[in-house]
Amino acid sequence: MIIEQLDEKFTLHRLWEQSDPEAYLDAIAPRIRGLANGGHHVINAALLDRLPALEIISCFGVGYDHVDAAYAGEKGVIVTNTPDVLTDEVADAAVGLLIATLRQFPQADRFVREGKWRQGAFPLTASLRERTIGMVGLGRIGLAIAHRLEAFGVRVIYHSRTPKHGVGYTHYPSLIDMASDADVLIVTTPGGAGTQHLIDAQVLEALGPQGVLINIARGSVVDEPALIDALQNRTILTAGLDVFEDEPNVPQALTDMDHAVLLPHVGSGSVHTRNAMGQLVIDNLTSWFSNKGPLTPVVETPYPSKND
């Protein structure tokens, strides 16, 4: 659907189909005014400097840490993403992953399929009951998760750089302090240099032996070797992960662990939501080239710009 609409509305250059993408890019670079980016390719300063006519980068996804948005802003290039349209889907996935991780539903499924039920009952599991949920970040997705968790009767607290106005959850300026008071950490904060390995060995130790880590944000936010060590040594109870540091390459140490739940980055992975995300990519480009401005510019490239 996305490719067809791009073909219909614009002159589409399929860089991914070229046998020599670099040579092809050199040939078309002076004419490129817009980029539709699926999130799999890094758009850094070097690439931006090769595209002198570039006006807009329309990103597929709410995260855009693969784009040097600050440098794009310096060059007058608008960057857009796809917020809101995936919020509910990712929030649903996060709650589902939390329950599946605590109650070991994937393990129970394997237990039945492997015929082990005939030999005895599946072991009792941990529970969501009486847990305190610590949200690492309370943006659109974090708030949607927190609102869903209220229905389960659990306490929700959160850590962010500044308190969120208009919410009743307790704010923790210190992540370590929140981890000490929480039984579950759900990571929803953006990726990038500012949150690189935010969840480290010290945070995991503070979370404690009954603690659960859920990450549906970016793999870079979690120190993966420290997490592996914490899981192996039972520093924390378990983890549910939808994202990893080097996707799709998941460490063997994680895949060998039966008490962790691992998903292949499917938080927004429904037909409905991916179509909505793709449509917003197209709508941003269409609006821009119709001289109506971008629909969802990121904070680094506001529209109109401060200089306008």
C-alpha atoms as a PDB file:
ATOM      1  CA  MET A   1       0.000   0.000   0.000  1.00  0.00           C
ATOM      2  CA  ILE A   2       2.761   2.447   0.942  1.00  0.00           C
ATOM      3  CA  ILE A   3       4.876   1.783  -2.141  1.00  0.00           C
ATOM      4  CA  GLU A   4       1.877   2.034  -4.455  1.00  0.00           C
ATOM      5  CA  GLN A   5       0.837   5.395  -3.025  1.00  0.00           C
ATOM      6  CA  LEU A   6       4.387   6.743  -3.145  1.00  0.00           C
ATOM      7  CA  ASP A   7       4.607   5.655  -6.789  1.00  0.00           C
ATOM      8  CA  GLU A   8       1.305   7.327  -7.568  1.00  0.00           C
ATOM      9  CA  LYS A   9       2.008  10.640  -5.832  1.00  0.00           C
ATOM     10  CA  PHE A  10       5.760  11.081  -6.347  1.00  0.00           C
ATOM     11  CA  THR A  11       8.727  10.059  -8.446  1.00  0.00           C
ATOM     12  CA  LEU A  12       9.886   7.102  -6.379  1.00  0.00           C
ATOM     13  CA  HIS A  13      13.500   5.942  -6.522  1.00  0.00           C
ATOM     14  CA  ARG A  14      13.826   2.388  -5.158  1.00  0.00           C
ATOM     15  CA  LEU A  15      17.286   2.501  -3.652  1.00  0.00           C
ATOM     16  CA  TRP A  16      16.825  -0.902  -2.008  1.00  0.00           C
ATOM     17  CA  GLU A  17      16.415  -2.607  -5.397  1.00  0.00           C
ATOM     18  CA  GLN A  18      19.673  -1.347  -6.897  1.00  0.00           C
ATOM     19  CA  SER A  19      22.671  -3.616  -7.438  1.00  0.00           C
ATOM     20  CA  ASP A  20      24.981  -0.676  -6.665  1.00  0.00           C
ATOM     21  CA  PRO A  21      23.046   1.590  -4.269  1.00  0.00           C
ATOM     22  CA  GLU A  22      25.958   3.984  -3.732  1.00  0.00           C
ATOM     23  CA  ALA A  23      26.466   4.678  -7.428  1.00  0.00           C
ATOM     24  CA  TYR A  24      22.714   5.013  -7.922  1.00  0.00           C
ATOM     25  CA  LEU A  25      22.473   7.454  -5.014  1.00  0.00           C
ATOM     26  CA  ASP A  26      25.309   9.539  -6.434  1.00  0.00           C
ATOM     27  CA  ALA A  27      23.401   9.834  -9.710  1.00  0.00           C
ATOM     28  CA  ILE A  28      20.062  10.901  -8.204  1.00  0.00           C
ATOM     29  CA  ALA A  29      21.234  12.766  -5.076  1.00  0.00           C
ATOM     30  CA  PRO A  30      20.941  16.322  -6.507  1.00  0.00           C
ATOM     31  CA  ARG A  31      17.247  15.730  -7.328  1.00  0.00           C
ATOM     32  CA  ILE A  32      16.077  14.153  -4.064  1.00  0.00           C
ATOM     33  CA  ARG A  33      13.673  16.420  -2.163  1.00  0.00           C
ATOM     34  CA  GLY A  34      12.100  13.871   0.199  1.00  0.00           C
ATOM     35  CA  LEU A  35      12.976  10.606   1.924  1.00  0.00           C
ATOM     36  CA  ALA A  36      10.574   7.935   3.137  1.00  0.00           C
ATOM     37  CA  ASN A  37      12.487   6.041   5.795  1.00  0.00           C
ATOM     38  CA  GLY A  38      11.434   2.709   7.228  1.00  0.00           C
ATOM     39  CA  GLY A  39      13.749   2.861  10.220  1.00  0.00           C
ATOM     40  CA  HIS A  40      16.252   0.287   8.979  1.00  0.00           C
ATOM     41  CA  HIS A  41      18.794   2.734   7.543  1.00  0.00           C
ATOM     42  CA  VAL A  42      20.863   5.296   9.396  1.00  0.00           C
ATOM     43  CA  ILE A  43      20.463   8.845   8.101  1.00  0.00           C
ATOM     44  CA  ASN A  44      23.549  10.611   9.385  1.00  0.00           C
ATOM     45  CA  ALA A  45      25.319  13.885   8.615  1.00  0.00           C
ATOM     46  CA  ALA A  46      27.337  12.309   5.808  1.00  0.00           C
ATOM     47  CA  LEU A  47      24.198  11.146   3.995  1.00  0.00           C
ATOM     48  CA  LEU A  48      22.428  14.458   4.572  1.00  0.00           C
ATOM     49  CA  ASP A  49      25.385  16.302   3.060  1.00  0.00           C
ATOM     50  CA  ARG A  50      25.017  14.192  -0.094  1.00  0.00           C
ATOM     51  CA  LEU A  51      21.434  15.417  -0.609  1.00  0.00           C
ATOM     52  CA  PRO A  52      21.599  19.183  -1.241  1.00  0.00           C
ATOM     53  CA  ALA A  53      17.947  19.523  -2.314  1.00  0.00           C
ATOM     54  CA  LEU A  54      16.487  17.479   0.552  1.00  0.00           C
ATOM     55  CA  GLU A  55      13.513  19.104   2.296  1.00  0.00           C
ATOM     56  CA  ILE A  56      11.845  16.398   4.388  1.00  0.00           C
ATOM     57  CA  ILE A  57      12.484  12.962   5.918  1.00  0.00           C
ATOM     58  CA  SER A  58       9.269  11.089   6.700  1.00  0.00           C
ATOM     59  CA  CYS A  59      10.013   8.300   9.183  1.00  0.00           C
ATOM     60  CA  PHE A  60       7.983   5.138   9.711  1.00  0.00           C
ATOM     61  CA  GLY A  61       7.697   4.726  13.491  1.00  0.00           C
ATOM     62  CA  VAL A  62       7.566   6.880  16.574  1.00  0.00           C
ATOM     63  CA  GLY A  63      11.286   6.418  17.277  1.00  0.00           C
ATOM     64  CA  TYR A  64      13.725   8.242  15.017  1.00  0.00           C
ATOM     65  CA  ASP A  65      17.072   7.791  16.795  1.00  0.00           C
ATOM     66  CA  HIS A  66      18.484   6.411  13.534  1.00  0.00           C
ATOM     67  CA  VAL A  67      18.162   9.919  12.055  1.00  0.00           C
ATOM     68  CA  ASP A  68      20.486  12.781  12.977  1.00  0.00           C
ATOM     69  CA  ALA A  69      17.503  15.075  13.465  1.00  0.00           C
ATOM     70  CA  ALA A  70      19.550  17.840  15.069  1.00  0.00           C
ATOM     71  CA  TYR A  71      21.823  18.090  12.031  1.00  0.00           C
ATOM     72  CA  ALA A  72      18.815  17.883   9.714  1.00  0.00           C
ATOM     73  CA  GLY A  73      17.342  20.836  11.578  1.00  0.00           C
ATOM     74  CA  GLU A  74      20.547  22.811  11.109  1.00  0.00           C
ATOM     75  CA  LYS A  75      20.277  22.205   7.373  1.00  0.00           C
ATOM     76  CA  GLY A  76      16.617  23.230   7.291  1.00  0.00           C
ATOM     77  CA  VAL A  77      15.385  19.678   6.659  1.00  0.00           C
ATOM     78  CA  ILE A  78      12.123  18.673   8.345  1.00  0.00           C
ATOM     79  CA  VAL A  79      11.939  15.259  10.066  1.00  0.00           C
ATOM     80  CA  THR A  80       8.567  13.649  10.798  1.00  0.00           C
ATOM     81  CA  ASN A  81       7.552  10.464  12.604  1.00  0.00           C
ATOM     82  CA  THR A  82       4.329   8.529  13.194  1.00  0.00           C
ATOM     83  CA  PRO A  83       3.138   9.162  16.769  1.00  0.00           C
ATOM     84  CA  ASP A  84      -0.348   8.453  18.132  1.00  0.00           C
ATOM     85  CA  VAL A  85      -1.400   5.970  15.435  1.00  0.00           C
ATOM     86  CA  LEU A  86       0.630   3.211  17.127  1.00  0.00           C
ATOM     87  CA  THR A  87       0.116   4.225  20.772  1.00  0.00           C
ATOM     88  CA  ASP A  88      -2.769   1.870  21.566  1.00  0.00           C
ATOM     89  CA  GLU A  89      -1.251  -1.110  19.754  1.00  0.00           C
ATOM     90  CA  VAL A  90       2.089  -0.804  21.549  1.00  0.00           C
ATOM     91  CA  ALA A  91       0.385  -0.226  24.896  1.00  0.00           C
ATOM     92  CA  ASP A  92      -1.727  -3.361  24.386  1.00  0.00           C
ATOM     93  CA  ALA A  93       1.413  -5.309  23.472  1.00  0.00           C
ATOM     94  CA  ALA A  94       3.255  -4.060  26.556  1.00  0.00           C
ATOM     95  CA  VAL A  95       0.499  -5.181  28.912  1.00  0.00           C
ATOM     96  CA  GLY A  96       0.228  -8.506  27.102  1.00  0.00           C
ATOM     97  CA  LEU A  97       3.994  -9.005  27.329  1.00  0.00           C
ATOM     98  CA  LEU A  98       3.951  -8.157  31.033  1.00  0.00           C
ATOM     99  CA  ILE A  99       1.260 -10.725  31.803  1.00  0.00           C
ATOM    100  CA  ALA A 100       2.822 -13.353  29.537  1.00  0.00           C
ATOM    101  CA  THR A 101       6.184 -12.846  31.240  1.00  0.00           C
ATOM    102  CA  LEU A 102       4.836 -13.007  34.791  1.00  0.00           C
ATOM    103  CA  ARG A 103       2.489 -15.947  34.171  1.00  0.00           C
ATOM    104  CA  GLN A 104       4.895 -17.716  31.762  1.00  0.00           C
ATOM    105  CA  PHE A 105       2.252 -18.230  29.098  1.00  0.00           C
ATOM    106  CA  PRO A 106       4.743 -18.955  26.268  1.00  0.00           C
ATOM    107  CA  GLN A 107       6.433 -21.555  28.474  1.00  0.00           C
ATOM    108  CA  ALA A 108       3.058 -23.068  29.359  1.00  0.00           C
ATOM    109  CA  ASP A 109       2.215 -23.295  25.647  1.00  0.00           C
ATOM    110  CA  ARG A 110       5.455 -25.207  25.010  1.00  0.00           C
ATOM    111  CA  PHE A 111       4.696 -27.388  28.049  1.00  0.00           C
ATOM    112  CA  VAL A 112       1.448 -28.534  26.427  1.00  0.00           C
ATOM    113  CA  ARG A 113       2.894 -28.945  22.922  1.00  0.00           C
ATOM    114  CA  GLU A 114       5.783 -31.049  24.202  1.00  0.00           C
ATOM    115  CA  GLY A 115       3.410 -33.445  25.986  1.00  0.00           C
ATOM    116  CA  LYS A 116       4.721 -32.622  29.457  1.00  0.00           C
ATOM    117  CA  TRP A 117       1.239 -32.041  30.902  1.00  0.00           C
ATOM    118  CA  ARG A 118       0.706 -35.817  30.956  1.00  0.00           C
ATOM    119  CA  GLN A 119       3.615 -36.053  33.398  1.00  0.00           C
ATOM    120  CA  GLY A 120       2.301 -33.457  35.843  1.00  0.00           C
ATOM    121  CA  ALA A 121       0.953 -29.955  36.287  1.00  0.00           C
ATOM    122  CA  PHE A 122       2.723 -26.831  35.065  1.00  0.00           C
ATOM    123  CA  PRO A 123       4.595 -25.091  37.931  1.00  0.00           C
ATOM    124  CA  LEU A 124       2.962 -22.170  39.718  1.00  0.00           C
ATOM    125  CA  THR A 125       4.080 -18.765  38.491  1.00  0.00           C
ATOM    126  CA  ALA A 126       4.567 -15.209  39.671  1.00  0.00           C
ATOM    127  CA  SER A 127       1.571 -12.855  39.585  1.00  0.00           C
ATOM    128  CA  LEU A 128       0.663  -9.277  38.731  1.00  0.00           C
ATOM    129  CA  ARG A 129      -1.201  -9.049  42.032  1.00  0.00           C
ATOM    130  CA  GLU A 130       0.101  -6.534  44.590  1.00  0.00           C
ATOM    131  CA  ARG A 131       2.912  -5.313  42.359  1.00  0.00           C
ATOM    132  CA  THR A 132       4.099  -1.744  41.913  1.00  0.00           C
ATOM    133  CA  ILE A 133       4.767  -0.832  38.284  1.00  0.00           C
ATOM    134  CA  GLY A 134       7.516   1.656  37.555  1.00  0.00           C
ATOM    135  CA  MET A 135       7.216   3.394  34.192  1.00  0.00           C
ATOM    136  CA  VAL A 136      10.555   4.486  32.705  1.00  0.00           C
ATOM    137  CA  GLY A 137       9.234   7.411  30.694  1.00  0.00           C
ATOM    138  CA  LEU A 138       5.649   8.661  30.626  1.00  0.00           C
ATOM    139  CA  GLY A 139       5.046   9.912  27.117  1.00  0.00           C
ATOM    140  CA  ARG A 140       2.095   8.946  24.925  1.00  0.00           C
ATOM    141  CA  ILE A 141       2.792   5.215  25.065  1.00  0.00           C
ATOM    142  CA  GLY A 142       3.799   5.226  28.730  1.00  0.00           C
ATOM    143  CA  LEU A 143       0.578   6.985  29.697  1.00  0.00           C
ATOM    144  CA  ALA A 144      -1.507   4.570  27.635  1.00  0.00           C
ATOM    145  CA  ILE A 145       0.147   1.618  29.393  1.00  0.00           C
ATOM    146  CA  ALA A 146      -0.350   3.216  32.813  1.00  0.00           C
ATOM    147  CA  HIS A 147      -4.048   3.832  32.118  1.00  0.00           C
ATOM    148  CA  ARG A 148      -4.512   0.192  31.135  1.00  0.00           C
ATOM    149  CA  LEU A 149      -2.730  -1.013  34.256  1.00  0.00           C
ATOM    150  CA  GLU A 150      -5.084   0.980  36.488  1.00  0.00           C
ATOM    151  CA  ALA A 151      -7.786  -1.538  35.555  1.00  0.00           C
ATOM    152  CA  PHE A 152      -5.643  -4.290  37.108  1.00  0.00           C
ATOM    153  CA  GLY A 153      -5.606  -2.535  40.477  1.00  0.00           C
ATOM    154  CA  VAL A 154      -1.839  -2.123  40.641  1.00  0.00           C
ATOM    155  CA  ARG A 155       0.088   0.942  41.788  1.00  0.00           C
ATOM    156  CA  VAL A 156       1.824   2.921  39.034  1.00  0.00           C
ATOM    157  CA  ILE A 157       4.830   5.186  39.584  1.00  0.00           C
ATOM    158  CA  TYR A 158       7.132   6.792  37.038  1.00  0.00           C
ATOM    159  CA  HIS A 159      10.576   8.225  36.341  1.00  0.00           C
ATOM    160  CA  SER A 160      11.226  11.025  33.880  1.00  0.00           C
ATOM    161  CA  ARG A 161      13.446  14.083  33.678  1.00  0.00           C
ATOM    162  CA  THR A 162      10.576  16.346  34.756  1.00  0.00           C
ATOM    163  CA  PRO A 163       7.199  15.637  36.393  1.00  0.00           C
ATOM    164  CA  LYS A 164       4.258  15.129  34.066  1.00  0.00           C
ATOM    165  CA  HIS A 165       1.543  17.709  34.686  1.00  0.00           C
ATOM    166  CA  GLY A 166      -1.995  16.479  35.167  1.00  0.00           C
ATOM    167  CA  VAL A 167      -1.239  12.884  36.198  1.00  0.00           C
ATOM    168  CA  GLY A 168      -1.745  11.364  39.626  1.00  0.00           C
ATOM    169  CA  TYR A 169       1.144   8.902  39.586  1.00  0.00           C
ATOM    170  CA  THR A 170       4.095   9.507  41.893  1.00  0.00           C
ATOM    171  CA  HIS A 171       7.116  10.963  40.089  1.00  0.00           C
ATOM    172  CA  TYR A 172      10.647   9.802  40.920  1.00  0.00           C
ATOM    173  CA  PRO A 173      13.516  12.092  39.863  1.00  0.00           C
ATOM    174  CA  SER A 174      15.908   9.187  40.539  1.00  0.00           C
ATOM    175  CA  LEU A 175      15.605   6.000  38.490  1.00  0.00           C
ATOM    176  CA  ILE A 176      17.498   4.035  41.150  1.00  0.00           C
ATOM    177  CA  ASP A 177      15.039   5.134  43.822  1.00  0.00           C
ATOM    178  CA  MET A 178      12.090   4.153  41.653  1.00  0.00           C
ATOM    179  CA  ALA A 179      13.616   0.763  40.826  1.00  0.00           C
ATOM    180  CA  SER A 180      14.055   0.131  44.557  1.00  0.00           C
ATOM    181  CA  ASP A 181      10.355   0.835  45.172  1.00  0.00           C
ATOM    182  CA  ALA A 182       9.023  -1.013  42.089  1.00  0.00           C
ATOM    183  CA  ASP A 183       8.435  -4.690  41.329  1.00  0.00           C
ATOM    184  CA  VAL A 184       8.255  -4.127  37.558  1.00  0.00           C
ATOM    185  CA  LEU A 185      10.027  -1.675  35.270  1.00  0.00           C
ATOM    186  CA  ILE A 186       8.376  -0.975  31.908  1.00  0.00           C
ATOM    187  CA  VAL A 187      10.699   0.890  29.561  1.00  0.00           C
ATOM    188  CA  THR A 188       9.003   3.305  27.143  1.00  0.00           C
ATOM    189  CA  THR A 189      11.604   6.069  26.916  1.00  0.00           C
ATOM    190  CA  PRO A 190      13.047   7.063  23.501  1.00  0.00           C
ATOM    191  CA  GLY A 191      16.360   5.666  22.314  1.00  0.00           C
ATOM    192  CA  GLY A 192      19.454   7.685  21.462  1.00  0.00           C
ATOM    193  CA  ALA A 193      22.603   8.841  23.208  1.00  0.00           C
ATOM    194  CA  GLY A 194      20.691  10.385  26.119  1.00  0.00           C
ATOM    195  CA  THR A 195      19.211   7.040  27.213  1.00  0.00           C
ATOM    196  CA  GLN A 196      22.023   4.677  26.148  1.00  0.00           C
ATOM    197  CA  HIS A 197      22.205   1.866  28.761  1.00  0.00           C
ATOM    198  CA  LEU A 198      19.925   3.782  31.123  1.00  0.00           C
ATOM    199  CA  ILE A 199      18.897   0.397  32.556  1.00  0.00           C
ATOM    200  CA  ASP A 200      22.251  -0.825  33.832  1.00  0.00           C
ATOM    201  CA  ALA A 201      23.520  -3.259  36.451  1.00  0.00           C
ATOM    202  CA  GLN A 202      22.868  -0.812  39.279  1.00  0.00           C
ATOM    203  CA  VAL A 203      19.226  -0.318  38.255  1.00  0.00           C
ATOM    204  CA  LEU A 204      18.679  -4.065  37.899  1.00  0.00           C
ATOM    205  CA  GLU A 205      20.193  -4.709  41.305  1.00  0.00           C
ATOM    206  CA  ALA A 206      17.876  -2.094  42.795  1.00  0.00           C
ATOM    207  CA  LEU A 207      14.900  -3.788  41.111  1.00  0.00           C
ATOM    208  CA  GLY A 208      15.722  -6.932  43.056  1.00  0.00           C
ATOM    209  CA  PRO A 209      15.183 -10.706  42.920  1.00  0.00           C
ATOM    210  CA  GLN A 210      11.396 -10.481  42.434  1.00  0.00           C
ATOM    211  CA  GLY A 211      11.746  -7.738  39.831  1.00  0.00           C
ATOM    212  CA  VAL A 212      10.585  -7.885  36.226  1.00  0.00           C
ATOM    213  CA  LEU A 213      11.919  -5.826  33.319  1.00  0.00           C
ATOM    214  CA  ILE A 214       9.702  -5.142  30.292  1.00  0.00           C
ATOM    215  CA  ASN A 215      11.280  -3.316  27.342  1.00  0.00           C
ATOM    216  CA  ILE A 216       9.138  -2.179  24.407  1.00  0.00           C
ATOM    217  CA  ALA A 217      11.188   0.957  23.706  1.00  0.00           C
ATOM    218  CA  ARG A 218      14.653   0.566  22.161  1.00  0.00           C
ATOM    219  CA  GLY A 219      17.256  -2.129  22.769  1.00  0.00           C
ATOM    220  CA  SER A 220      19.895   0.535  23.330  1.00  0.00           C
ATOM    221  CA  VAL A 221      18.182   1.699  26.537  1.00  0.00           C
ATOM    222  CA  VAL A 222      19.120  -1.557  28.310  1.00  0.00           C
ATOM    223  CA  ASP A 223      22.686  -2.677  28.983  1.00  0.00           C
ATOM    224  CA  GLU A 224      22.193  -6.111  27.441  1.00  0.00           C
ATOM    225  CA  PRO A 225      25.248  -7.846  28.978  1.00  0.00           C
ATOM    226  CA  ALA A 226      24.241  -6.506  32.396  1.00  0.00           C
ATOM    227  CA  LEU A 227      20.697  -7.811  31.854  1.00  0.00           C
ATOM    228  CA  ILE A 228      21.974 -11.239  30.816  1.00  0.00           C
ATOM    229  CA  ASP A 229      24.118 -11.362  33.944  1.00  0.00           C
ATOM    230  CA  ALA A 230      21.165 -10.296  36.114  1.00  0.00           C
ATOM    231  CA  LEU A 231      18.939 -12.996  34.618  1.00  0.00           C
ATOM    232  CA  GLN A 232      21.564 -15.721  34.871  1.00  0.00           C
ATOM    233  CA  ASN A 233      22.356 -14.882  38.494  1.00  0.00           C
ATOM    234  CA  ARG A 234      18.684 -14.293  39.416  1.00  0.00           C
ATOM    235  CA  THR A 235      19.447 -10.711  40.400  1.00  0.00           C
ATOM    236  CA  ILE A 236      15.986 -10.109  38.903  1.00  0.00           C
ATOM    237  CA  LEU A 237      13.181 -12.596  38.408  1.00  0.00           C
ATOM    238  CA  THR A 238      12.585 -12.348  34.685  1.00  0.00           C
ATOM    239  CA  ALA A 239      12.317 -10.083  31.650  1.00  0.00           C
ATOM    240  CA  GLY A 240      10.008  -9.587  28.681  1.00  0.00           C
ATOM    241  CA  LEU A 241      11.779  -8.047  25.696  1.00  0.00           C
ATOM    242  CA  ASP A 242      10.395  -6.848  22.376  1.00  0.00           C
ATOM    243  CA  VAL A 243      13.585  -4.998  21.391  1.00  0.00           C
ATOM    244  CA  PHE A 244      17.301  -5.752  21.396  1.00  0.00           C
ATOM    245  CA  GLU A 245      20.582  -3.909  20.933  1.00  0.00           C
ATOM    246  CA  ASP A 246      21.533  -5.556  17.616  1.00  0.00           C
ATOM    247  CA  GLU A 247      18.302  -6.642  15.976  1.00  0.00           C
ATOM    248  CA  PRO A 248      17.655  -9.210  14.633  1.00  0.00           C
ATOM    249  CA  ASN A 249      20.741 -10.687  16.274  1.00  0.00           C
ATOM    250  CA  VAL A 250      19.618 -11.773  19.736  1.00  0.00           C
ATOM    251  CA  PRO A 251      22.364 -13.036  22.072  1.00  0.00           C
ATOM    252  CA  GLN A 252      22.426 -16.798  22.449  1.00  0.00           C
ATOM    253  CA  ALA A 253      22.534 -16.330  26.204  1.00  0.00           C
ATOM    254  CA  LEU A 254      19.053 -14.784  26.061  1.00  0.00           C
ATOM    255  CA  THR A 255      17.532 -17.363  23.729  1.00  0.00           C
ATOM    256  CA  ASP A 256      18.881 -20.121  25.984  1.00  0.00           C
ATOM    257  CA  MET A 257      16.941 -18.760  28.979  1.00  0.00           C
ATOM    258  CA  ASP A 258      13.551 -20.366  29.446  1.00  0.00           C
ATOM    259  CA  HIS A 259      12.414 -17.870  32.090  1.00  0.00           C
ATOM    260  CA  ALA A 260      12.588 -14.807  29.776  1.00  0.00           C
ATOM    261  CA  VAL A 261      10.001 -13.960  27.094  1.00  0.00           C
ATOM    262  CA  LEU A 262      11.407 -12.692  23.795  1.00  0.00           C
ATOM    263  CA  LEU A 263       9.444 -11.091  20.940  1.00  0.00           C
ATOM    264  CA  PRO A 264      10.724 -10.021  17.481  1.00  0.00           C
ATOM    265  CA  HIS A 265       9.968  -6.278  17.776  1.00  0.00           C
ATOM    266  CA  VAL A 266       6.247  -6.658  17.151  1.00  0.00           C
ATOM    267  CA  GLY A 267       4.862  -3.992  19.497  1.00  0.00           C
ATOM    268  CA  SER A 268       3.116  -2.166  16.654  1.00  0.00           C
ATOM    269  CA  GLY A 269       3.001  -5.207  14.398  1.00  0.00           C
ATOM    270  CA  SER A 270      -0.637  -5.504  13.419  1.00  0.00           C
ATOM    271  CA  VAL A 271      -1.967  -4.994   9.897  1.00  0.00           C
ATOM    272  CA  HIS A 272      -4.238  -2.190  11.111  1.00  0.00           C
ATOM    273  CA  THR A 273      -1.529  -0.213  12.875  1.00  0.00           C
ATOM    274  CA  ARG A 274       1.239  -0.696  10.329  1.00  0.00           C
ATOM    275  CA  ASN A 275      -1.148   0.516   7.610  1.00  0.00           C
ATOM    276  CA  ALA A 276      -1.966   3.596   9.704  1.00  0.00           C
ATOM    277  CA  MET A 277       1.739   4.272  10.245  1.00  0.00           C
ATOM    278  CA  GLY A 278       2.455   3.938   6.543  1.00  0.00           C
ATOM    279  CA  GLN A 279      -0.401   6.256   5.690  1.00  0.00           C
ATOM    280  CA  LEU A 280       0.988   8.909   8.021  1.00  0.00           C
ATOM    281  CA  VAL A 281       4.387   8.630   6.305  1.00  0.00           C
ATOM    282  CA  ILE A 282       2.663   9.352   2.988  1.00  0.00           C
ATOM    283  CA  ASP A 283       0.407  12.054   4.436  1.00  0.00           C
ATOM    284  CA  ASN A 284       3.397  13.936   5.829  1.00  0.00           C
ATOM    285  CA  LEU A 285       5.068  13.928   2.416  1.00  0.00           C
ATOM    286  CA  THR A 286       1.855  14.866   0.622  1.00  0.00           C
ATOM    287  CA  SER A 287       1.130  17.721   2.985  1.00  0.00           C
ATOM    288  CA  TRP A 288       4.674  19.050   2.717  1.00  0.00           C
ATOM    289  CA  PHE A 289       4.789  19.038  -1.056  1.00  0.00           C
ATOM    290  CA  SER A 290       1.326  20.614  -1.176  1.00  0.00           C
ATOM    291  CA  ASN A 291       2.805  23.578   0.737  1.00  0.00           C
ATOM    292  CA  LYS A 292       0.694  22.813   3.808  1.00  0.00           C
ATOM    293  CA  GLY A 293       3.606  21.979   6.099  1.00  0.00           C
ATOM    294  CA  PRO A 294       4.355  18.700   7.881  1.00  0.00           C
ATOM    295  CA  LEU A 295       1.726  16.972   9.997  1.00  0.00           C
ATOM    296  CA  THR A 296       3.942  15.498  12.720  1.00  0.00           C
ATOM    297  CA  PRO A 297       7.365  17.205  12.827  1.00  0.00           C
ATOM    298  CA  VAL A 298       9.751  16.059  15.558  1.00  0.00           C
ATOM    299  CA  VAL A 299      10.954  18.450  18.249  1.00  0.00           C
ATOM    300  CA  GLU A 300      14.374  18.944  16.648  1.00  0.00           C
ATOM    301  CA  THR A 301      12.785  20.275  13.449  1.00  0.00           C
ATOM    302  CA  PRO A 302       9.728  22.308  14.486  1.00  0.00           C
ATOM    303  CA  TYR A 303       7.496  23.914  11.874  1.00  0.00           C
ATOM    304  CA  PRO A 304       7.499  26.795  11.415  1.00  0.00           C
ATOM    305  CA  SER A 305      11.112  26.894  12.566  1.00  0.00           C
ATOM    306  CA  LYS A 306      12.299  29.347  15.183  1.00  0.00           C
ATOM    307  CA  ASN A 307      14.013  31.268  12.424  1.00  0.00           C
ATOM    308  CA  ASP A 308      10.848  31.750  10.361  1.00  0.00           C
END
